[in-house]
GROMACS .gro file of C-alpha atoms in nm:
model
  174
    1MET     CA    1   5.764   9.255   9.278
    2ALA     CA    2   6.116   9.373   9.207
    3ILE     CA    3   6.450   9.251   9.339
    4GLN     CA    4   6.731   9.501   9.374
    5SER     CA    5   7.089   9.379   9.404
    6LEU     CA    6   7.315   9.628   9.575
    7GLN     CA    7   7.684   9.568   9.574
    8GLY     CA    8   7.878   9.674   9.877
    9ASN     CA    9   8.228   9.807   9.898
   10MET     CA   10   8.490   9.656   9.677
   11ILE     CA   11   8.718   9.402   9.845
   12GLN     CA   12   9.007   9.586  10.006
   13ASN     CA   13   9.360   9.467  10.066
   14GLN     CA   14   9.545   9.671  10.329
   15TYR     CA   15   9.925   9.661  10.333
   16GLY     CA   16  10.000   9.913  10.609
   17ASN     CA   17  10.125  10.270  10.589
   18GLY     CA   18   9.791  10.375  10.440
   19ILE     CA   19   9.819  10.155  10.130
   20VAL     CA   20   9.476  10.011  10.048
   21CYS     CA   21   9.403   9.848   9.712
   22GLN     CA   22   9.063   9.747   9.586
   23GLY     CA   23   9.029   9.459   9.344
   24PRO     CA   24   8.764   9.326   9.110
   25MET     CA   25   8.477   9.158   9.283
   26LEU     CA   26   8.222   8.891   9.195
   27THR     CA   27   7.904   8.897   9.399
   28ALA     CA   28   7.646   8.619   9.380
   29SER     CA   29   7.311   8.683   9.547
   30PRO     CA   30   7.049   8.410   9.542
   31PHE     CA   31   6.701   8.517   9.638
   32LEU     CA   32   6.362   8.356   9.702
   33THR     CA   33   6.033   8.537   9.746
   34ASP     CA   34   5.683   8.408   9.791
   35SER     CA   35   5.344   8.561   9.839
   36PHE     CA   36   4.989   8.441   9.903
   37GLN     CA   37   4.681   8.656   9.886
   38GLN     CA   38   4.321   8.577   9.965
   39GLN     CA   39   4.009   8.751  10.075
   40LEU     CA   40   3.811   8.621  10.369
   41PRO     CA   41   3.546   8.514  10.403
   42HIS     CA   42   3.519   8.352  10.063
   43GLU     CA   43   3.197   8.460   9.902
   44TYR     CA   44   3.183   8.337   9.546
   45TRP     CA   45   2.833   8.479   9.504
   46TYR     CA   46   2.642   8.747   9.686
   47GLN     CA   47   2.281   8.867   9.682
   48SER     CA   48   2.247   9.211   9.529
   49PRO     CA   49   1.911   9.382   9.591
   50VAL     CA   50   1.710   9.502   9.291
   51TYR     CA   51   1.497   9.810   9.370
   52ASP     CA   52   1.179   9.948   9.220
   53ASP     CA   53   1.121  10.315   9.144
   54ASP     CA   54   1.013  10.384   9.499
   55GLY     CA   55   1.334  10.233   9.645
   56ASN     CA   56   1.175   9.911   9.768
   57VAL     CA   57   1.360   9.582   9.722
   58ILE     CA   58   1.179   9.375   9.464
   59TYR     CA   59   1.408   9.074   9.475
   60TYR     CA   60   1.770   8.972   9.522
   61GLN     CA   61   1.990   8.885   9.230
   62ASP     CA   62   2.288   8.644   9.252
   63VAL     CA   63   2.610   8.824   9.156
   64ARG     CA   64   2.942   8.646   9.111
   65THR     CA   65   3.224   8.810   9.318
   66GLY     CA   66   3.521   8.684   9.120
   67GLN     CA   67   3.714   8.627   9.443
   68LYS     CA   68   3.997   8.384   9.406
   69ASP     CA   69   4.313   8.291   9.592
   70SER     CA   70   4.643   8.404   9.447
   71ALA     CA   71   4.975   8.241   9.525
   72SER     CA   72   5.320   8.291   9.374
   73LEU     CA   73   5.669   8.164   9.434
   74ASN     CA   74   5.962   8.351   9.277
   75TRP     CA   75   6.325   8.258   9.285
   76GLY     CA   76   6.634   8.376   9.109
   77PHE     CA   77   7.004   8.432   9.115
   78SER     CA   78   7.173   8.766   9.069
   79ILE     CA   79   7.539   8.792   8.968
   80THR     CA   80   7.735   9.116   8.970
   81PHE     CA   81   8.093   9.146   8.848
   82SER     CA   82   8.259   9.478   8.928
   83LEU     CA   83   8.580   9.602   8.771
   84PRO     CA   84   8.757   9.931   8.833
   85LEU     CA   85   8.734  10.157   8.530
   86ASP     CA   86   9.085  10.299   8.568
   87ASN     CA   87   9.320  10.001   8.579
   88SER     CA   88   9.630  10.222   8.606
   89LEU     CA   89   9.530  10.316   8.961
   90GLN     CA   90   9.510   9.948   9.046
   91LYS     CA   91   9.855   9.884   8.897
   92ARG     CA   92  10.007  10.176   9.087
   93CYS     CA   93   9.852  10.061   9.412
   94LYS     CA   94   9.990   9.710   9.362
   95ALA     CA   95  10.334   9.855   9.280
   96MET     CA   96  10.325  10.062   9.601
   97ALA     CA   97  10.221   9.753   9.797
   98ASP     CA   98  10.514   9.558   9.649
   99LYS     CA   99  10.756   9.840   9.740
  100TRP     CA  100  10.614   9.863  10.091
  101LEU     CA  101  10.656   9.489  10.140
  102ALA     CA  102  11.016   9.512  10.012
  103ILE     CA  103  11.083   9.796  10.260
  104GLN     CA  104  10.937   9.587  10.542
  105ASP     CA  105  11.156   9.290  10.441
  106GLN     CA  106  11.463   9.516  10.441
  107ASN     CA  107  11.369   9.656  10.783
  108LEU     CA  108  11.345   9.301  10.915
  109LYS     CA  109  11.687   9.215  10.769
  110ASP     CA  110  11.835   9.533  10.923
  111LYS     CA  111  11.697   9.438  11.264
  112GLN     CA  112  11.833   9.085  11.229
  113LEU     CA  113  12.176   9.222  11.136
  114SER     CA  114  12.170   9.462  11.433
  115TRP     CA  115  12.078   9.176  11.665
  116HIS     CA  116  12.361   8.956  11.536
  117VAL     CA  117  12.618   9.238  11.555
  118ALA     CA  118  12.513   9.314  11.913
  119ARG     CA  119  12.534   8.942  11.996
  120LEU     CA  120  12.881   8.926  11.840
  121LYS     CA  121  13.004   9.229  12.039
  122GLU     CA  122  12.863   9.111  12.371
  123CYS     CA  123  12.978   8.752  12.331
  124GLY     CA  124  13.324   8.868  12.220
  125ALA     CA  125  13.358   9.099  12.521
  126LEU     CA  126  13.248   8.819  12.754
  127LYS     CA  127  13.491   8.571  12.598
  128LYS     CA  128  13.780   8.821  12.631
  129SER     CA  129  13.691   8.850  12.999
  130GLY     CA  130  13.688   8.473  13.032
  131ILE     CA  131  13.313   8.455  13.085
  132GLU     CA  132  13.094   8.210  12.897
  133PHE     CA  133  12.777   8.007  12.945
  134ALA     CA  134  12.809   7.652  13.070
  135LYS     CA  135  12.781   7.386  12.801
  136GLY     CA  136  12.457   7.251  12.949
  137SER     CA  137  12.293   7.596  12.950
  138VAL     CA  138  12.015   7.677  12.704
  139PHE     CA  139  12.203   7.999  12.627
  140TYR     CA  140  12.535   7.830  12.545
  141SER     CA  141  12.448   7.821  12.175
  142LEU     CA  142  12.409   8.202  12.169
  143CYS     CA  143  12.784   8.257  12.187
  144GLU     CA  144  12.904   7.918  12.066
  145ASP     CA  145  12.993   8.037  11.714
  146VAL     CA  146  13.174   8.355  11.827
  147ARG     CA  147  13.554   8.350  11.800
  148VAL     CA  148  13.793   8.606  11.948
  149LEU     CA  149  14.091   8.668  11.718
  150PRO     CA  150  14.392   8.896  11.761
  151LYS     CA  151  14.347   9.246  11.625
  152MET     CA  152  14.491   9.321  11.285
  153GLY     CA  153  14.855   9.442  11.314
  154GLN     CA  154  14.870   9.353  11.683
  155VAL     CA  155  15.189   9.190  11.803
  156LEU     CA  156  15.105   8.949  12.079
  157PRO     CA  157  15.352   8.893  12.361
  158HIS     CA  158  15.585   8.612  12.260
  159ARG     CA  159  15.931   8.464  12.320
  160HIS     CA  160  16.199   8.337  12.096
  161GLU     CA  161  16.453   8.074  12.188
  162VAL     CA  162  16.795   8.218  12.116
  163PRO     CA  163  17.074   7.967  12.130
  164PRO     CA  164  17.369   8.074  12.343
  165ILE     CA  165  17.669   8.207  12.160
  166THR     CA  166  17.981   7.995  12.206
  167SER     CA  167  18.330   8.015  12.063
  168SER     CA  168  18.267   7.708  11.856
  169SER     CA  169  17.978   7.875  11.690
  170PHE     CA  170  18.225   8.118  11.529
  171SER     CA  171  18.414   7.975  11.246
  172LYS     CA  172  18.736   8.115  11.112
  173PRO     CA  173  18.775   8.169  10.748
  174GLU     CA  174  19.044   7.946  10.605
   0.00000   0.00000   0.00000
């Protein structure tokens, strides 16, 4: 009896955008086989006829058959360790996976920035219009940290107090 260990596909890590890396793999395969053979009915001896020259049976002779039961129990453990032969391909795949993950992180940060800029614009426009969420609202915190400031170089309407001019305010040189 023979046991054949077949390894399957290497373990694959998929990172998206078609990047799939295969790594080393350890496969352990325990096995157990058993067998039992016997011939039935058990006849340890049989009568074999002995003939004369004319073909008549003279007597029967006891002949041993040699039949015996056969039983076996086999067990084992098969270990396979698979490594890629070209490690540079593995390194390049891992480098591509790292770059792809960095790109995905940057995309997430870009989307977060876009969301916050849109929130800032909308909340600022609402505050300029005098519209805001009530303090008890679950959405109040969305615009709570937004401040509306005067534009750079903008002169806001204002007044100055100018004291009236009187004759006593003029002084004569002496």
